[in-house]
Structure formats: C-alpha cells, structure tokens
Tab-separated table of C-alpha atoms in Angstrom:
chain	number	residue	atom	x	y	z
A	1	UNK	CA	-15.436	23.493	4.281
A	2	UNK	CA	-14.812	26.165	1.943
A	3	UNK	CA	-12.248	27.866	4.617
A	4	UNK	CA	-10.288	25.197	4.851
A	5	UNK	CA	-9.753	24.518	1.367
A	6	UNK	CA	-8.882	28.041	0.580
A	7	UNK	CA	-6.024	27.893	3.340
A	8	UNK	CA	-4.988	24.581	2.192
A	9	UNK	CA	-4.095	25.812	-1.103
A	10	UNK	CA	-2.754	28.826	0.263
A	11	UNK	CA	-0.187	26.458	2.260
A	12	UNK	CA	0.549	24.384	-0.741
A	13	UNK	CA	1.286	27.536	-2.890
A	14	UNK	CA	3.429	28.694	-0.325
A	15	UNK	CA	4.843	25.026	-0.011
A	16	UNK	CA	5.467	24.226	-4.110
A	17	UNK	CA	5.600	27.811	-5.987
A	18	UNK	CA	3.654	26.361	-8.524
A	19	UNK	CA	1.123	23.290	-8.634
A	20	UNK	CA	-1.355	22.327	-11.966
A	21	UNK	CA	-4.645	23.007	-10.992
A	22	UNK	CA	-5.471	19.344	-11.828
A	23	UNK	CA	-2.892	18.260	-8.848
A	24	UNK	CA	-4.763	21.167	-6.751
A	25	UNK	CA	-8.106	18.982	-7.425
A	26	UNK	CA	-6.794	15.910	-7.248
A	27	UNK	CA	-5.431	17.050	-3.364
A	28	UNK	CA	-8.593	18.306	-2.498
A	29	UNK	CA	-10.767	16.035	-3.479
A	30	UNK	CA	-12.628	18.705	-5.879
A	31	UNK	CA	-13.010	19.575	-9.616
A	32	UNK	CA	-10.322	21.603	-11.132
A	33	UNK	CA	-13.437	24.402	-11.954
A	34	UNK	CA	-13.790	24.630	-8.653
A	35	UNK	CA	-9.951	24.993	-7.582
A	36	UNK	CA	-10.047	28.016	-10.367
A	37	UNK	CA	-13.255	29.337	-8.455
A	38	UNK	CA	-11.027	29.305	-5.226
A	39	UNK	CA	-8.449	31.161	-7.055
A	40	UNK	CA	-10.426	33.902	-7.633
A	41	UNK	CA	-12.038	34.132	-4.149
A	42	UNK	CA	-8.674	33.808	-2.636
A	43	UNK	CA	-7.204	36.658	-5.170
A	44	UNK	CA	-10.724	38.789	-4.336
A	45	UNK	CA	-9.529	38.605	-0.589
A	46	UNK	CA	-6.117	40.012	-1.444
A	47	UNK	CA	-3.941	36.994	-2.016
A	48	UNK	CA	-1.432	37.621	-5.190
A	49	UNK	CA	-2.325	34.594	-6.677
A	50	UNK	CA	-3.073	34.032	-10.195
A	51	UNK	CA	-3.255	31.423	-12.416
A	52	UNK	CA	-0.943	30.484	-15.909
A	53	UNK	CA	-1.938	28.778	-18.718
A	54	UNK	CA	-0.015	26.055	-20.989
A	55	UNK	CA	1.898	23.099	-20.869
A	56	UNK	CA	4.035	24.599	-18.178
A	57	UNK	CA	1.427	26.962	-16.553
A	58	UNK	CA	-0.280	26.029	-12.977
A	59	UNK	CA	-1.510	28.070	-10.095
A	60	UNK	CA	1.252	30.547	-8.173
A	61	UNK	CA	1.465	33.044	-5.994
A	62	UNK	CA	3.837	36.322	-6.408
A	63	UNK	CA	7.002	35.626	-5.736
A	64	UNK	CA	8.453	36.993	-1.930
A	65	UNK	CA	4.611	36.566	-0.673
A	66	UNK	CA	4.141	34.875	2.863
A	67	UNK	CA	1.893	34.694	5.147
A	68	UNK	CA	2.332	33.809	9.125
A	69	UNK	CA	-1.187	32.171	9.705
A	70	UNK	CA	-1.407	28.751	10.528
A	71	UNK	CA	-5.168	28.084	10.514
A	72	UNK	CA	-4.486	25.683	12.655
A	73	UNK	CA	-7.744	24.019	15.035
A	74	UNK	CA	-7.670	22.946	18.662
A	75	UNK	CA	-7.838	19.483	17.713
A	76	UNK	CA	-5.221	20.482	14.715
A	77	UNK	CA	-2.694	21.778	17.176
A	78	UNK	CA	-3.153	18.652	19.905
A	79	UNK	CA	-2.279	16.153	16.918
A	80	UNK	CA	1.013	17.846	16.526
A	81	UNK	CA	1.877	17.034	19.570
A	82	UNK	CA	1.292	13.155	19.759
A	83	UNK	CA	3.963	11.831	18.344
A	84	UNK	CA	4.252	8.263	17.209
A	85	UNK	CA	7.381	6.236	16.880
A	86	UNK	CA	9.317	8.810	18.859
A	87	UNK	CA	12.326	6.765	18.911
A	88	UNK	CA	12.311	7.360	15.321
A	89	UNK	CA	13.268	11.159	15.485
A	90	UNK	CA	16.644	9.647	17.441
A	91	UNK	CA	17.597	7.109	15.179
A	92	UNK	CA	17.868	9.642	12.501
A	93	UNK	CA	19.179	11.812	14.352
A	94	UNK	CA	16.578	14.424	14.395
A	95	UNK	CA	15.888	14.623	18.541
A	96	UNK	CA	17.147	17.672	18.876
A	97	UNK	CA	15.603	19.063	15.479
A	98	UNK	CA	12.026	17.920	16.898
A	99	UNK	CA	12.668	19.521	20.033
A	100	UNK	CA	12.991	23.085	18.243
A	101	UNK	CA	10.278	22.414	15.586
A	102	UNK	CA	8.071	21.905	18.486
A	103	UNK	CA	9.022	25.078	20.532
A	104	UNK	CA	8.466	26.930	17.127
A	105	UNK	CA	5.072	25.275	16.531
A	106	UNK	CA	4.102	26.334	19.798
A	107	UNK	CA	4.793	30.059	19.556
A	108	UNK	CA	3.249	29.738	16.583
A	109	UNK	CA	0.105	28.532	17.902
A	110	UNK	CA	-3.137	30.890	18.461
A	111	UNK	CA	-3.105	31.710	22.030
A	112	UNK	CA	-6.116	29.959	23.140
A	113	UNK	CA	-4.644	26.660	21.858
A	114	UNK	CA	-1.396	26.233	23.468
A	115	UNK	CA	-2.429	25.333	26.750
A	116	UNK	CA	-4.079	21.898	25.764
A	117	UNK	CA	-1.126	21.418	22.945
A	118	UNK	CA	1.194	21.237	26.041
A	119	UNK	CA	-1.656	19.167	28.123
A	120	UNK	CA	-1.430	17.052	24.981
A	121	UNK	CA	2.083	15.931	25.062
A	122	UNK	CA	2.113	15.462	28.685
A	123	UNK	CA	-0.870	13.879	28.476
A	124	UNK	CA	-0.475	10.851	25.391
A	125	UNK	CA	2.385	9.167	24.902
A	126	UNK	CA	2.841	6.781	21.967
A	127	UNK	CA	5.309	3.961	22.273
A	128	UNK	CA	5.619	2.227	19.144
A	129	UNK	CA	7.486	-1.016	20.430
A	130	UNK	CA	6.496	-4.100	21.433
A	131	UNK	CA	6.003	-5.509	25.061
A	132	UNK	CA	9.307	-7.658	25.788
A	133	UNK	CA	10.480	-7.119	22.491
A	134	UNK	CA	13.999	-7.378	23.738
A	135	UNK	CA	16.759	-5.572	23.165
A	136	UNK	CA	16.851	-4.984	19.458
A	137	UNK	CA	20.304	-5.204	16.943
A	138	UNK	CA	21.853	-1.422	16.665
A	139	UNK	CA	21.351	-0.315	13.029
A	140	UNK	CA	23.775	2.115	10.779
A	141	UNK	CA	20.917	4.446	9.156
A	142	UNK	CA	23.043	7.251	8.621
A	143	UNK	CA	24.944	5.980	5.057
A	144	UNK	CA	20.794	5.085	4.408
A	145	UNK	CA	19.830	8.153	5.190
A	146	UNK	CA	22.029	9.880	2.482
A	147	UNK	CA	21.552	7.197	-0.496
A	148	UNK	CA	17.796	8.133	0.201
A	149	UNK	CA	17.996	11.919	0.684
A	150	UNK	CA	20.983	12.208	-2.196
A	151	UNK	CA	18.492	9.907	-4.737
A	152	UNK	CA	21.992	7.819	-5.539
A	153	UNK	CA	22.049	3.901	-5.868
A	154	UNK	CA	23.662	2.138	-2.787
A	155	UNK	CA	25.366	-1.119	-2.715
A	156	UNK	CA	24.943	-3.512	0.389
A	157	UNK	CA	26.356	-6.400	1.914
A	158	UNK	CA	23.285	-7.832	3.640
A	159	UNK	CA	22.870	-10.984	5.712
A	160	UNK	CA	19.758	-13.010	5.152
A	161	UNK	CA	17.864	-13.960	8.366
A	162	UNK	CA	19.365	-17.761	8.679
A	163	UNK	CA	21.852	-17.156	6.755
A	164	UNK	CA	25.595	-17.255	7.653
A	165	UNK	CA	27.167	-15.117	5.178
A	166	UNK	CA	25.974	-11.644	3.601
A	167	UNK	CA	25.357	-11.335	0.239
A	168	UNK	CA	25.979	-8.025	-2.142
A	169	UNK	CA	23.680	-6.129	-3.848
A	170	UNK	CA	22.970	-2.971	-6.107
A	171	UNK	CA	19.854	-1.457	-4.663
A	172	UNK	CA	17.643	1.524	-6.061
A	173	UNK	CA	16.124	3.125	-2.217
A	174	UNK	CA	12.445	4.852	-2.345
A	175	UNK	CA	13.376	5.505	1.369
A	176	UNK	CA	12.897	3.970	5.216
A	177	UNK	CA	10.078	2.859	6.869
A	178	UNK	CA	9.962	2.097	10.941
A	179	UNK	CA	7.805	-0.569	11.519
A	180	UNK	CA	7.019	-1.363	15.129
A	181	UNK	CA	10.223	-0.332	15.853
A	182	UNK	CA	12.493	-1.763	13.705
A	183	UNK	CA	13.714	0.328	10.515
A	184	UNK	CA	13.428	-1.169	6.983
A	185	UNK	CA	15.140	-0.182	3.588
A	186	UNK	CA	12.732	-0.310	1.124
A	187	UNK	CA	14.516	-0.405	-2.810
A	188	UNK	CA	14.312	-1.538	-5.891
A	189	UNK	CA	16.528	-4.918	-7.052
A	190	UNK	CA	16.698	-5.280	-10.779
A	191	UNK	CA	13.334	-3.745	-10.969
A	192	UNK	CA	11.283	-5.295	-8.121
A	193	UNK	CA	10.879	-3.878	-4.847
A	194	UNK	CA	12.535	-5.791	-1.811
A	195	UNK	CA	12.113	-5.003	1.503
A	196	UNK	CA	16.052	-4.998	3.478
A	197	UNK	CA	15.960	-4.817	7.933
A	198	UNK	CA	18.339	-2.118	8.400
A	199	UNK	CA	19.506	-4.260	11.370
A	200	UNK	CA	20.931	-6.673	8.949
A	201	UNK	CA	22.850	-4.418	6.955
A	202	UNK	CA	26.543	-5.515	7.158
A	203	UNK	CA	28.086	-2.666	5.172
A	204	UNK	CA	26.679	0.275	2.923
A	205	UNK	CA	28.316	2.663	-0.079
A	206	UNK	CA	26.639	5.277	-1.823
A	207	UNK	CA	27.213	5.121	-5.226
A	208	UNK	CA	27.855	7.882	-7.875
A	209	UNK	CA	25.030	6.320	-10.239
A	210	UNK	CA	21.643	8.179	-9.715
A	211	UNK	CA	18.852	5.918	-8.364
A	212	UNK	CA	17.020	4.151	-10.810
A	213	UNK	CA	13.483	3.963	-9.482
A	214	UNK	CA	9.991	2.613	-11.875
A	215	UNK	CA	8.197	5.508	-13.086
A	216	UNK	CA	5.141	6.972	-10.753
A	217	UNK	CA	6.239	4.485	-7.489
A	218	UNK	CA	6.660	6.296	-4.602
A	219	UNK	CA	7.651	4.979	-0.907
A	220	UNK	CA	4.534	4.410	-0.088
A	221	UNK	CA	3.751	2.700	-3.108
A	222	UNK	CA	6.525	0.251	-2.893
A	223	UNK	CA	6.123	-0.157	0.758
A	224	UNK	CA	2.267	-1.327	0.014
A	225	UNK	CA	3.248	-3.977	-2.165
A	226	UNK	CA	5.727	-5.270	0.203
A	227	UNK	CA	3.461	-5.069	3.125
A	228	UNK	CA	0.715	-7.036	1.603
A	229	UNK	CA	3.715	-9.690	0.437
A	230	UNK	CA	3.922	-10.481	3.961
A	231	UNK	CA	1.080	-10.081	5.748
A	232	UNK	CA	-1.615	-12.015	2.504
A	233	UNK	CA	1.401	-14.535	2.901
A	234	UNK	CA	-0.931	-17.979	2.448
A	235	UNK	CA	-0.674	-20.325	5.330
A	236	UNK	CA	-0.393	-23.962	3.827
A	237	UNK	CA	-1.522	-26.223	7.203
A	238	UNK	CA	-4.950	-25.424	8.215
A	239	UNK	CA	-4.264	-26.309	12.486
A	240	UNK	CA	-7.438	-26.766	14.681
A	241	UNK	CA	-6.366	-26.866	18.856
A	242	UNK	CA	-8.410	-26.460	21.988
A	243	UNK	CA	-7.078	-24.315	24.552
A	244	UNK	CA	-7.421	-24.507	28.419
A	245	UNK	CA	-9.905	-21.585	29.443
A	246	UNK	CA	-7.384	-19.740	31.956
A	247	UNK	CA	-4.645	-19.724	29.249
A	248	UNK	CA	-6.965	-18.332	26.310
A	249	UNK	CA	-6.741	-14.954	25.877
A	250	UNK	CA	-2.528	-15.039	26.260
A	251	UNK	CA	-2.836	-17.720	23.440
A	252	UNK	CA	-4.436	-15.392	21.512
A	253	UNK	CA	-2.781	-12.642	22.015
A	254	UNK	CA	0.685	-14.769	21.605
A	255	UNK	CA	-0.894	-16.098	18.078
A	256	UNK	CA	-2.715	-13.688	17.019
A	257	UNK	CA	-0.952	-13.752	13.322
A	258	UNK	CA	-2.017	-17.574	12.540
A	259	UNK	CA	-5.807	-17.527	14.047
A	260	UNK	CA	-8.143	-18.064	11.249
A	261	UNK	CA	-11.142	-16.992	12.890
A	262	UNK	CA	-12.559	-16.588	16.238
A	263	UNK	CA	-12.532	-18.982	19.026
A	264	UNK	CA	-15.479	-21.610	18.675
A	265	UNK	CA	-18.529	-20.545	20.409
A	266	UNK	CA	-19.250	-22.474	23.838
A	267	UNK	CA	-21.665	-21.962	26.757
A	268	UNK	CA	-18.595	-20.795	28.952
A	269	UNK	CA	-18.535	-24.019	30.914
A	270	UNK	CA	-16.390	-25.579	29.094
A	271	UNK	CA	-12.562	-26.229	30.327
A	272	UNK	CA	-11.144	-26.186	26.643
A	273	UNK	CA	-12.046	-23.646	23.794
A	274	UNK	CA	-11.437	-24.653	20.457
A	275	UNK	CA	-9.550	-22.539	17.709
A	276	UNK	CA	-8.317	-22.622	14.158
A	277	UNK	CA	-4.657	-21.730	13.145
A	278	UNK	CA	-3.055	-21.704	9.936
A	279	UNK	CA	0.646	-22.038	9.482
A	280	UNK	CA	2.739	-21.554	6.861
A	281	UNK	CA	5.036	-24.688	7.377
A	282	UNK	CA	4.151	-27.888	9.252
A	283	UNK	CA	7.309	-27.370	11.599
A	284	UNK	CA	6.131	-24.003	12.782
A	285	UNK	CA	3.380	-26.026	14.781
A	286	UNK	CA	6.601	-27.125	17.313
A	287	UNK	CA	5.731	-23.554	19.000
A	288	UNK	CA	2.458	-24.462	20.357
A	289	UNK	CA	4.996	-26.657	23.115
A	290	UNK	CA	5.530	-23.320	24.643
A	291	UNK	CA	1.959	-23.992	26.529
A	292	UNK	CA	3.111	-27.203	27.480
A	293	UNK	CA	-0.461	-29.537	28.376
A	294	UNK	CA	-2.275	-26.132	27.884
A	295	UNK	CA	-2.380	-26.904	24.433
A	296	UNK	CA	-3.260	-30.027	22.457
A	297	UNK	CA	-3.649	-30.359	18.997
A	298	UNK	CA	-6.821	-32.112	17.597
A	299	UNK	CA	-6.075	-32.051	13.691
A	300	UNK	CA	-4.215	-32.908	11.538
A	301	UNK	CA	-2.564	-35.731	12.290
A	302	UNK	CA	0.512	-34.866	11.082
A	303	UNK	CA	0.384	-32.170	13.358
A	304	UNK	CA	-0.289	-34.060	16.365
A	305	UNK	CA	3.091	-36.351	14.957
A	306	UNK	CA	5.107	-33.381	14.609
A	307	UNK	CA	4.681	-32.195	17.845
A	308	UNK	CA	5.308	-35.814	19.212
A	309	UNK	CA	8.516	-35.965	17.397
A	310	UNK	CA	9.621	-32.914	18.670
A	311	UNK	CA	8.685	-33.541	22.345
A	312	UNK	CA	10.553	-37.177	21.745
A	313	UNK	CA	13.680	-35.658	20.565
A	314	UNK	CA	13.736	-32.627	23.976
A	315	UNK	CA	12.816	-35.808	25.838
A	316	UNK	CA	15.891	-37.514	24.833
A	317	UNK	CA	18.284	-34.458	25.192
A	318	UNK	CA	17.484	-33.897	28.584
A	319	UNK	CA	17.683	-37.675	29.222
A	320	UNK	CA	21.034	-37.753	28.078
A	321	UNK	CA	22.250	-34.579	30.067
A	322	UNK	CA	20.997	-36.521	32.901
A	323	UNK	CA	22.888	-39.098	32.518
A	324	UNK	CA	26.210	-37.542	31.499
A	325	UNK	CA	25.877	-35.706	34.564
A	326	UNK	CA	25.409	-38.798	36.976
C-alpha cells in the first residue's frame, strides 16, 4: 500500500539522514520514479523532505525533524512482542536493555493495541533450544562482541571439535549468529569465510588492525554460504533400513538429517517400514545400535558388517568386564 510505503521511508529518513533514491527503490521493492513521486506526496503533506542531486546527493529530510508516529498495525505491534531466541538478549548481555525497549514500545503503542501486545507475550513463548539438548559449554561473547561492534581483527586460540589442542588464528568477524542455541563467530580467514562455535573459543584479543572484510559481504551473506556448506554437505553411503512400526516416528524424528526421502509406502499392516538414509561416513552407521533389534540394516553390505563389527567389539568389552569382575 501506498501508506505504508510513504511511512516506511519516512522511518528510514529518520533512521539514515540521507539514502540514494536507488537504495529507497531497491528497499521497497519499487522504481526509483516512483520513490521521487513519494517524495513529493510526502513533502505535499508537510514533511521537510526534499531531494539532492549528484554523486553525493540522495533523499533527506531537514535536519532536527522527528516525528513520534509509529504506524504501527495490530498484528505489527503483537510481532514485537514474540521474541525468538530469548536467551540470546542474556548472553549478550542485553536482558535488561530488552526489558526497557519493551516498556517503551508499549507506551508507544496506539491505545487500542496494547492490550493484545501484552496478551501476546503472555500468550507465545518461543524457546529456541532443543529438547534434551543438555547442558551446553559456557561461552565468552563479550571480547566477540567488541571485535564485531569495534570492526577490529581478533586473534583466537580455538579448539577443533576432536581435537586436543587449540590452534591460533587471525580472523576478520562479519558478526554472531545463534543457531538453535548455540552462538557462532562467523569471520573471514585469509579471505574465506569460516564458521568458529563460540563455545570452543579458548582465548580472544582484539587487535588494533581494522577488520579486513571482502567487499559487498555482509553477515548474512557470509553466514549463507556457510550454512549451505553444512547442511548441502553430500552424504557418501546411500543406507536403506526397515524400522519396527512402534519405534518409527522417534526414528525419524532422531534421524531426521540423513533420511533421503520418505518412509516406503505400505498398507499399514506391516511390522517393519522401510527407509533410506544417507551418511556421510560408513562408521556413522554404528548409531543406528541405539535402537538395538528395532533396527536392522538391509543394504549395503558393508553396512550390515560395520554394524556387526561394532556389536562384536561391545560384545567383547562387556565379556571381559564380566570376567574381571568374577
């Protein structure tokens, strides 16, 4: 709507000072004639905005204007108040900071709204870990938090997950990203982005050198690249299993990241339902023992004789405690 987009450049004036009317378009979705048409209805209404040519020029409003309205919807003003990854705000620090940007939010809500804002956050929570994800390693964010806000290089001593000693490096940070609970350093090493768990971050020093990030990459740019690393990871060993009925949808659920399709289609009568998996190493099929004689694997064979080996060799240890304890 037309409404909207007039207030949402208002807000962005009031936001940048200045922004080329090609960004303006590019936000909105719209041509940049039409952002100049806005101008001029928005100046028609009594806004002091006006528009500057040249290299330099761009779309600004007087200087010391403000205006209190938020234009903000019903639905608008409910969103604001479902919060995800709530434990985020306290791991930066920021609890108490969210707490009074919410009171202010609220006063500054249109009357009518604030009632179902307040339903809202009484009413939805969001809770952004996983079930019996344990108790998870504490993590130092705050010398993060001021490589990232301060734009300066940082150098870490980092351990590697299996790895028994850190290892130093001379990072470039776009910034932090929480991902189901567990906070990530995402930076530039020699020129290629590399994702670090802050969890695993042995030490930290913010360097004097200014960051030295790739032209144009943002956060979320670098963060997309990363993402896709692991999740369009290939999986080498094609698995096929059949499940017991009662114990399907926990397997499932339990491996959901390695199912290559849907379960095969039965009549229901059947005791065993058969599914694909894909793994990315042959030994990673030794966690399919976890269901015991729930689970057998039909193919490859390989498979089948790496889970025999593996059963063999618990076999034997518990044989042997037996023993020794007799």
């Amino acid at each position: 709507m037309k409404s909207d987009r007039l207030l949402a450049i208002l807000l962005l004036l009031q936001t940048r000072g200045r922004v080329p009317a090609p960004e303006l378009a590019e936000r909105l979705e719209v041509s940049v004639r039409t952002v100049y048409r806005d101008v001029e209805a928005l100046s028609a209404s009594g806004v002091p905005v006006y528009a500057e040519r040249g290299r330099h020029g761009g779309i600004r409003l007087l200087p010391g204007f403000r205006t209190d309205v938020t234009g903000l919807t019903a639905d608008e003003s409910r969103a604001l108040f479902i919060l995800a990854a709530q434990g985020a705000h306290a791991a930066l620090g920021l609890d108490a900071a969210l707490g009074s940007a919410l009171r202010k939010v609220m006063a500054a809500l249109p009357a009518p709204y604030r009632p179902a804002a307040e339903v809202t956050s009484r009413r939805i929570l969001v809770d952004a870990t996983r079930w019996k994800g344990g108790p998870q390693p504490a993590a130092d964010l705050d010398t993060l938090q001021d490589a990232v806000f301060a734009d300066r290089r940082l150098r870490l001593r980092y351990r590697h997950s299996g790895a028994r000693e850190p290892r130093t490096y001379t990072v470039d940070p776009y910034g932090l990203v929480s991902k189901a609970g567990v906070w990530y350093l995402v930076a530039d090493r020699r020129g290629a982005p590399q994702l670090f768990r802050a969890d695993r971050v042995r030490s930290a020093a913010v360097l004097d050198d200014p960051v030295r990030r790739r032209p144009g990459v943002e956060l979320a740019d670098a963060w997309e690249v990363l993402r896709r690393q692991v999740e369009d990871r290939p999986d080498a060993y094609a698995v096929t299993v059949r499940v017991r009925r009662p114990r399907l949808d926990m397997f499932l659920r339990m491996n959901a990241a390695h199912l290559t399709g849907p379960p095969a289609e039965d009549d229901g009568e059947s005791a065993w339902v058969t599914v694909g998996l894909a793994f990315p190493l042959l030994v990673a099929v030794r966690q399919l023992l976890a269901f015991s004689d729930q689970v057998e694997v039909l193919d490859p064979p390989e498979a089948r004789e790496e889970l025999r080996a593996a059963a063999a060799c618990v076999t034997r240890m518990y044989g042997t405690a037996d023993r020794a304890s007799g």
